Amino acid sequence: MQRYFISSEQIQGERFSIQGEDIHHIRRVMRFRPGDQIVACDGEGTDYVGELIEVAEDAVICRILRREPSTGEPGLRVTLAQSLPKGDKWEWVLQKGTELGASSFLPFTSRRTVVKWDRAKAEKRRQRWKRILKEAAEQSHRGRIPQVSAVTDWSGLLDAIQEADLALIAYEGGGEPLSAALSRQGASHLLLIVGPEGGWEEEEVRQAREAGAVPVSLGPRILRTETAAVTMLACAMYANGEMGGETR
Ligand code: SAM
């Protein structure tokens, strides 16, 4: 069943309304009619199964048939931090990371970041990233839309390392086996850090370690930055038992 995120203001009694671009999607893309059913998710843990009762140009109204707990949220909060990669790789990581269960994304710049980050276009790019996150969250039945921060600098990343319960930096120069690092108990907020296409400088890894990050190896093969990001996230979800249960 097609899913849409709504805010709590869109829920009135036993009805909810769909607004904005989603109206176009319902009317023109999905061609839904009164009587069809959709799921609205409030982003706070509740899904509303609704029957369309009005499908108009400026408003879509649904009658709530039942409320159900959102089941798509992982128990482990994972932030995926990545030195901004070139081109559409970052958008691919946002989409795949959302499907895999990341709660937030932290793009940053480091010494070998190759992309020239244009601050003038920053907000426009971030709005596009948020659209990608919303669509991926709806498609993968997430209970919340992951957050994406503005692009931060190296000191911003070091601050994030200090705030996380456990921070793992994927280092192509070697480190603790990922399986060992992920078997550490007690972390409710995990920060996974991946370098740019050009990799890390030793000094950066030293500073990250000093801030509390654990350098980890992803094996003897050199993965592309986008591969390393989703691989690390998938392994973290698997190690935390998030790859089980049933979908709905
Ligand atoms: N330029 C580097 C080189 O040729 O050695 C490779 C950098 S790799 C393309 C980009 C990032 O992916 C690395 O900085 C690291 O974060 C991660 N990565 C890739 N392969 C890895 C591995 N085998 N172990 C740990 N991290 C890896």
mmCIF file of C-alpha atoms and ligand atoms in Angstrom:
data_model
loop_
_atom_site.group_PDB
_atom_site.id
_atom_site.type_symbol
_atom_site.label_atom_id
_atom_site.label_comp_id
_atom_site.label_asym_id
_atom_site.label_seq_id
_atom_site.Cartn_x
_atom_site.Cartn_y
_atom_site.Cartn_z
ATOM 1 C CA MET A 1 0.000 0.000 0.000
ATOM 2 C CA GLN A 2 1.310 3.420 -1.013
ATOM 3 C CA ARG A 3 2.736 5.390 1.948
ATOM 4 C CA TYR A 4 3.067 9.115 2.629
ATOM 5 C CA PHE A 5 4.551 11.028 5.550
ATOM 6 C CA ILE A 6 2.265 13.578 7.195
ATOM 7 C CA SER A 7 2.661 15.964 10.138
ATOM 8 C CA SER A 8 0.475 15.613 13.251
ATOM 9 C CA GLU A 9 -1.331 18.843 12.200
ATOM 10 C CA GLN A 10 -2.719 16.946 9.216
ATOM 11 C CA ILE A 11 -4.605 14.559 11.510
ATOM 12 C CA GLN A 12 -8.021 15.799 12.688
ATOM 13 C CA GLY A 13 -10.064 13.294 14.700
ATOM 14 C CA GLU A 14 -10.762 10.254 12.555
ATOM 15 C CA ARG A 15 -9.531 11.926 9.365
ATOM 16 C CA PHE A 16 -6.197 13.004 7.897
ATOM 17 C CA SER A 17 -5.381 15.215 4.928
ATOM 18 C CA ILE A 18 -2.601 14.939 2.381
ATOM 19 C CA GLN A 19 -0.936 18.176 1.290
ATOM 20 C CA GLY A 20 1.671 19.613 -1.060
ATOM 21 C CA GLU A 21 3.376 17.564 -3.773
ATOM 22 C CA ASP A 22 1.817 14.348 -2.472
ATOM 23 C CA ILE A 23 -1.594 15.512 -3.761
ATOM 24 C CA HIS A 24 -0.185 15.505 -7.294
ATOM 25 C CA HIS A 25 1.346 12.067 -6.733
ATOM 26 C CA ILE A 26 -1.993 10.670 -5.520
ATOM 27 C CA ARG A 27 -4.104 12.266 -8.253
ATOM 28 C CA ARG A 28 -1.840 12.205 -11.312
ATOM 29 C CA VAL A 29 0.764 9.499 -10.706
ATOM 30 C CA MET A 30 -1.140 6.885 -8.750
ATOM 31 C CA ARG A 31 -4.573 8.009 -10.098
ATOM 32 C CA PHE A 32 -6.171 7.084 -6.791
ATOM 33 C CA ARG A 33 -9.943 7.543 -6.422
ATOM 34 C CA PRO A 34 -12.286 7.767 -3.391
ATOM 35 C CA GLY A 35 -12.482 4.280 -1.859
ATOM 36 C CA ASP A 36 -8.811 3.506 -2.478
ATOM 37 C CA GLN A 37 -6.601 3.025 0.581
ATOM 38 C CA ILE A 38 -3.216 4.528 1.488
ATOM 39 C CA VAL A 39 -0.997 4.571 4.579
ATOM 40 C CA ALA A 40 0.032 7.836 6.216
ATOM 41 C CA CYS A 41 2.950 7.804 8.655
ATOM 42 C CA ASP A 42 3.260 10.552 11.272
ATOM 43 C CA GLY A 43 7.029 10.146 11.592
ATOM 44 C CA GLU A 44 6.608 9.571 15.317
ATOM 45 C CA GLY A 45 5.931 5.847 15.302
ATOM 46 C CA THR A 46 2.303 5.557 14.117
ATOM 47 C CA ASP A 47 0.934 4.497 10.721
ATOM 48 C CA TYR A 48 -2.638 5.468 9.750
ATOM 49 C CA VAL A 49 -4.384 3.214 7.233
ATOM 50 C CA GLY A 50 -6.865 5.486 5.500
ATOM 51 C CA GLU A 51 -9.613 5.315 2.898
ATOM 52 C CA LEU A 52 -9.695 8.191 0.430
ATOM 53 C CA ILE A 53 -13.003 10.068 0.773
ATOM 54 C CA GLU A 54 -12.105 13.217 -1.179
ATOM 55 C CA VAL A 55 -9.547 13.591 -3.977
ATOM 56 C CA ALA A 56 -9.549 17.219 -5.135
ATOM 57 C CA GLU A 57 -7.047 19.589 -6.787
ATOM 58 C CA ASP A 58 -6.209 21.286 -3.508
ATOM 59 C CA ALA A 59 -6.962 18.658 -0.872
ATOM 60 C CA VAL A 60 -7.014 14.903 -0.371
ATOM 61 C CA ILE A 61 -8.951 13.726 2.684
ATOM 62 C CA CYS A 62 -8.898 10.236 4.172
ATOM 63 C CA ARG A 63 -11.012 8.495 6.764
ATOM 64 C CA ILE A 64 -8.819 6.617 9.271
ATOM 65 C CA LEU A 65 -9.617 2.895 9.142
ATOM 66 C CA ARG A 66 -7.007 1.822 11.702
ATOM 67 C CA ARG A 67 -3.859 2.901 13.477
ATOM 68 C CA GLU A 68 -0.774 0.634 13.572
ATOM 69 C CA PRO A 69 2.695 1.021 15.103
ATOM 70 C CA SER A 70 5.333 1.886 12.482
ATOM 71 C CA THR A 71 7.565 -1.166 12.185
ATOM 72 C CA GLY A 72 10.310 0.201 9.930
ATOM 73 C CA GLU A 73 12.516 1.873 12.505
ATOM 74 C CA PRO A 74 15.673 0.138 13.776
ATOM 75 C CA GLY A 75 16.416 -0.100 17.489
ATOM 76 C CA LEU A 76 19.933 1.194 16.866
ATOM 77 C CA ARG A 77 20.402 4.865 15.915
ATOM 78 C CA VAL A 78 23.106 5.078 13.234
ATOM 79 C CA THR A 79 24.548 8.264 11.769
ATOM 80 C CA LEU A 80 26.424 7.804 8.515
ATOM 81 C CA ALA A 81 29.159 10.432 8.116
ATOM 82 C CA GLN A 82 30.907 10.649 4.760
ATOM 83 C CA SER A 83 33.472 12.979 3.245
ATOM 84 C CA LEU A 84 31.333 14.405 0.465
ATOM 85 C CA PRO A 85 31.890 12.240 -2.625
ATOM 86 C CA LYS A 86 31.717 13.463 -6.213
ATOM 87 C CA GLY A 87 28.606 13.618 -8.400
ATOM 88 C CA ASP A 88 25.482 11.685 -7.509
ATOM 89 C CA LYS A 89 27.279 9.145 -5.286
ATOM 90 C CA TRP A 90 26.139 11.014 -2.170
ATOM 91 C CA GLU A 91 22.517 10.963 -3.322
ATOM 92 C CA TRP A 92 22.847 7.213 -3.937
ATOM 93 C CA VAL A 93 24.214 6.773 -0.379
ATOM 94 C CA LEU A 94 21.300 8.821 1.024
ATOM 95 C CA GLN A 95 18.786 6.574 -0.744
ATOM 96 C CA LYS A 96 20.453 3.236 0.095
ATOM 97 C CA GLY A 97 21.315 4.348 3.610
ATOM 98 C CA THR A 98 17.653 5.197 4.227
ATOM 99 C CA GLU A 99 16.539 1.786 2.968
ATOM 100 C CA LEU A 100 19.089 0.146 5.276
ATOM 101 C CA GLY A 101 17.941 2.075 8.346
ATOM 102 C CA ALA A 102 20.289 5.023 8.899
ATOM 103 C CA SER A 103 18.722 7.630 11.193
ATOM 104 C CA SER A 104 20.820 10.554 9.991
ATOM 105 C CA PHE A 105 23.521 11.573 7.557
ATOM 106 C CA LEU A 106 26.486 13.870 8.187
ATOM 107 C CA PRO A 107 28.327 15.076 5.074
ATOM 108 C CA PHE A 108 31.685 16.731 5.768
ATOM 109 C CA THR A 109 34.814 17.903 4.003
ATOM 110 C CA SER A 110 38.279 16.501 4.674
ATOM 111 C CA ARG A 111 41.766 17.129 3.210
ATOM 112 C CA ARG A 112 41.258 14.902 0.175
ATOM 113 C CA THR A 113 37.618 15.730 -0.527
ATOM 114 C CA VAL A 114 37.621 16.280 -4.274
ATOM 115 C CA VAL A 115 34.215 17.844 -4.768
ATOM 116 C CA LYS A 116 34.259 21.646 -4.760
ATOM 117 C CA TRP A 117 31.435 22.420 -2.311
ATOM 118 C CA ASP A 118 29.540 25.497 -3.519
ATOM 119 C CA ARG A 119 28.096 27.158 -0.402
ATOM 120 C CA ALA A 120 25.845 29.354 -2.542
ATOM 121 C CA LYS A 121 23.991 26.243 -3.708
ATOM 122 C CA ALA A 122 24.148 24.481 -0.327
ATOM 123 C CA GLU A 123 20.534 25.023 0.764
ATOM 124 C CA LYS A 124 19.140 24.097 -2.680
ATOM 125 C CA ARG A 125 21.187 20.877 -2.661
ATOM 126 C CA ARG A 126 20.055 20.085 0.871
ATOM 127 C CA GLN A 127 16.384 20.514 -0.106
ATOM 128 C CA ARG A 128 16.983 17.983 -2.905
ATOM 129 C CA TRP A 129 18.637 15.608 -0.444
ATOM 130 C CA LYS A 130 15.598 15.909 1.864
ATOM 131 C CA ARG A 131 13.276 14.957 -1.032
ATOM 132 C CA ILE A 132 15.427 11.879 -1.719
ATOM 133 C CA LEU A 133 15.239 10.922 1.969
ATOM 134 C CA LYS A 134 11.430 11.335 2.099
ATOM 135 C CA GLU A 135 10.881 9.225 -1.035
ATOM 136 C CA ALA A 136 13.290 6.514 0.121
ATOM 137 C CA ALA A 137 11.692 6.448 3.585
ATOM 138 C CA GLU A 138 8.205 6.057 2.063
ATOM 139 C CA GLN A 139 9.392 3.343 -0.345
ATOM 140 C CA SER A 140 11.176 1.351 2.397
ATOM 141 C CA HIS A 141 8.342 1.680 4.964
ATOM 142 C CA ARG A 142 10.458 3.613 7.417
ATOM 143 C CA GLY A 143 8.642 5.092 10.433
ATOM 144 C CA ARG A 144 10.681 8.304 10.268
ATOM 145 C CA ILE A 145 12.397 10.344 7.580
ATOM 146 C CA PRO A 146 16.175 10.377 8.270
ATOM 147 C CA GLN A 147 17.800 13.776 8.855
ATOM 148 C CA VAL A 148 20.658 15.197 6.803
ATOM 149 C CA SER A 149 22.909 17.904 8.243
ATOM 150 C CA ALA A 150 24.446 20.783 6.338
ATOM 151 C CA VAL A 151 27.960 19.977 5.120
ATOM 152 C CA THR A 152 30.313 20.419 8.061
ATOM 153 C CA ASP A 153 34.098 20.814 8.236
ATOM 154 C CA TRP A 154 36.673 18.559 9.887
ATOM 155 C CA SER A 155 36.187 20.050 13.354
ATOM 156 C CA GLY A 156 32.437 19.430 13.022
ATOM 157 C CA LEU A 157 33.193 15.770 12.414
ATOM 158 C CA LEU A 158 35.488 15.593 15.447
ATOM 159 C CA ASP A 159 32.655 17.062 17.551
ATOM 160 C CA ALA A 160 30.274 14.387 16.218
ATOM 161 C CA ILE A 161 32.779 11.680 17.173
ATOM 162 C CA GLN A 162 32.841 12.932 20.748
ATOM 163 C CA GLU A 163 29.022 12.989 20.904
ATOM 164 C CA ALA A 164 28.514 9.408 19.637
ATOM 165 C CA ASP A 165 28.444 6.368 21.960
ATOM 166 C CA LEU A 166 30.676 4.544 19.483
ATOM 167 C CA ALA A 167 32.392 6.039 16.400
ATOM 168 C CA LEU A 168 33.999 3.766 13.805
ATOM 169 C CA ILE A 169 36.198 5.256 11.077
ATOM 170 C CA ALA A 170 36.669 3.018 8.051
ATOM 171 C CA TYR A 171 40.409 3.239 7.356
ATOM 172 C CA GLU A 172 41.902 1.732 4.229
ATOM 173 C CA GLY A 173 45.235 1.668 6.058
ATOM 174 C CA GLY A 174 43.821 -1.002 8.384
ATOM 175 C CA GLY A 175 42.275 -1.220 11.820
ATOM 176 C CA GLU A 176 40.169 -3.430 14.030
ATOM 177 C CA PRO A 177 38.134 -5.993 12.082
ATOM 178 C CA LEU A 178 34.640 -4.511 11.612
ATOM 179 C CA SER A 179 33.042 -7.598 13.164
ATOM 180 C CA ALA A 180 35.027 -7.104 16.387
ATOM 181 C CA ALA A 181 34.260 -3.391 16.554
ATOM 182 C CA LEU A 182 30.549 -3.993 15.995
ATOM 183 C CA SER A 183 30.432 -6.623 18.731
ATOM 184 C CA ARG A 184 31.113 -3.917 21.336
ATOM 185 C CA GLN A 185 28.007 -3.621 23.475
ATOM 186 C CA GLY A 186 26.123 -0.672 24.866
ATOM 187 C CA ALA A 187 26.085 1.772 21.979
ATOM 188 C CA SER A 188 22.634 3.239 21.299
ATOM 189 C CA HIS A 189 24.059 5.824 18.893
ATOM 190 C CA LEU A 190 26.638 4.576 16.400
ATOM 191 C CA LEU A 191 28.615 6.936 14.123
ATOM 192 C CA LEU A 192 30.065 5.363 10.981
ATOM 193 C CA ILE A 193 32.694 7.452 9.168
ATOM 194 C CA VAL A 194 33.844 6.975 5.583
ATOM 195 C CA GLY A 195 36.559 8.834 3.688
ATOM 196 C CA PRO A 196 36.445 10.409 0.224
ATOM 197 C CA GLU A 197 37.585 8.898 -3.057
ATOM 198 C CA GLY A 198 41.127 10.022 -2.217
ATOM 199 C CA GLY A 199 41.039 8.368 1.181
ATOM 200 C CA TRP A 200 42.395 9.575 4.525
ATOM 201 C CA GLU A 201 45.648 11.233 5.508
ATOM 202 C CA GLU A 202 47.307 9.517 8.479
ATOM 203 C CA GLU A 203 47.056 12.748 10.500
ATOM 204 C CA GLU A 204 43.271 12.739 10.054
ATOM 205 C CA VAL A 205 42.984 9.180 11.344
ATOM 206 C CA ARG A 206 45.230 10.098 14.274
ATOM 207 C CA GLN A 207 42.982 13.053 15.158
ATOM 208 C CA ALA A 208 39.830 10.960 14.769
ATOM 209 C CA ARG A 209 41.295 8.272 17.044
ATOM 210 C CA GLU A 210 42.267 10.958 19.572
ATOM 211 C CA ALA A 211 38.658 12.192 19.534
ATOM 212 C CA GLY A 212 37.513 8.667 20.363
ATOM 213 C CA ALA A 213 36.926 6.998 16.991
ATOM 214 C CA VAL A 214 38.002 3.397 16.399
ATOM 215 C CA PRO A 215 39.752 2.781 13.029
ATOM 216 C CA VAL A 216 38.237 -0.321 11.414
ATOM 217 C CA SER A 217 39.130 -2.406 8.409
ATOM 218 C CA LEU A 218 36.520 -3.476 5.862
ATOM 219 C CA GLY A 219 38.868 -6.211 4.613
ATOM 220 C CA PRO A 220 41.849 -6.412 2.230
ATOM 221 C CA ARG A 221 39.970 -5.049 -0.784
ATOM 222 C CA ILE A 222 39.731 -1.306 -1.450
ATOM 223 C CA LEU A 223 36.041 -0.387 -1.698
ATOM 224 C CA ARG A 224 34.751 2.708 -3.467
ATOM 225 C CA THR A 225 33.614 5.321 -0.985
ATOM 226 C CA GLU A 226 29.935 4.720 -1.705
ATOM 227 C CA THR A 227 30.402 0.934 -1.426
ATOM 228 C CA ALA A 228 32.207 1.348 1.905
ATOM 229 C CA ALA A 229 29.382 3.505 3.262
ATOM 230 C CA VAL A 230 26.491 1.130 2.536
ATOM 231 C CA THR A 231 28.563 -1.962 3.376
ATOM 232 C CA MET A 232 29.482 -0.622 6.799
ATOM 233 C CA LEU A 233 25.874 0.373 7.481
ATOM 234 C CA ALA A 234 24.498 -2.995 6.347
ATOM 235 C CA CYS A 235 27.003 -4.831 8.558
ATOM 236 C CA ALA A 236 26.067 -2.657 11.541
ATOM 237 C CA MET A 237 22.370 -3.375 11.009
ATOM 238 C CA TYR A 238 23.061 -7.096 10.610
ATOM 239 C CA ALA A 239 25.275 -7.212 13.726
ATOM 240 C CA ASN A 240 22.489 -5.535 15.702
ATOM 241 C CA GLY A 241 19.856 -8.026 14.627
ATOM 242 C CA GLU A 242 18.028 -5.529 12.441
ATOM 243 C CA MET A 243 17.878 -7.892 9.460
ATOM 244 C CA GLY A 244 15.078 -10.102 10.714
ATOM 245 C CA GLY A 245 11.388 -10.065 11.510
ATOM 246 C CA GLU A 246 8.772 -9.541 8.843
ATOM 247 C CA THR A 247 7.988 -6.615 6.562
ATOM 248 C CA ARG A 248 4.444 -5.181 6.415
HETATM 249 N N1 SAM B 1 42.443 6.327 -2.088
HETATM 250 C C1 SAM B 1 42.484 5.180 -1.177
HETATM 251 C C2 SAM B 1 43.473 4.143 -1.649
HETATM 252 O O1 SAM B 1 43.601 3.963 -2.865
HETATM 253 O O2 SAM B 1 43.998 3.459 -0.779
HETATM 254 C C3 SAM B 1 41.116 4.505 -1.143
HETATM 255 C C4 SAM B 1 40.042 5.317 -0.506
HETATM 256 S S1 SAM B 1 38.522 4.440 -0.584
HETATM 257 C C5 SAM B 1 38.136 4.622 -2.257
HETATM 258 C C6 SAM B 1 37.403 5.579 0.154
HETATM 259 C C7 SAM B 1 37.088 5.278 1.616
HETATM 260 O O3 SAM B 1 36.394 4.043 1.717
HETATM 261 C C8 SAM B 1 38.278 5.128 2.513
HETATM 262 O O4 SAM B 1 38.795 6.360 2.943
HETATM 263 C C9 SAM B 1 37.681 4.322 3.660
HETATM 264 O O5 SAM B 1 36.913 5.171 4.507
HETATM 265 C C10 SAM B 1 36.740 3.376 2.928
HETATM 266 N N2 SAM B 1 37.365 2.097 2.587
HETATM 267 C C11 SAM B 1 37.478 1.550 1.367
HETATM 268 N N3 SAM B 1 38.021 0.318 1.437
HETATM 269 C C12 SAM B 1 38.283 0.076 2.756
HETATM 270 C C13 SAM B 1 38.831 -1.015 3.475
HETATM 271 N N4 SAM B 1 39.230 -2.149 2.862
HETATM 272 N N5 SAM B 1 38.941 -0.911 4.825
HETATM 273 C C14 SAM B 1 38.531 0.216 5.472
HETATM 274 N N6 SAM B 1 37.990 1.292 4.838
HETATM 275 C C15 SAM B 1 37.862 1.210 3.489
#
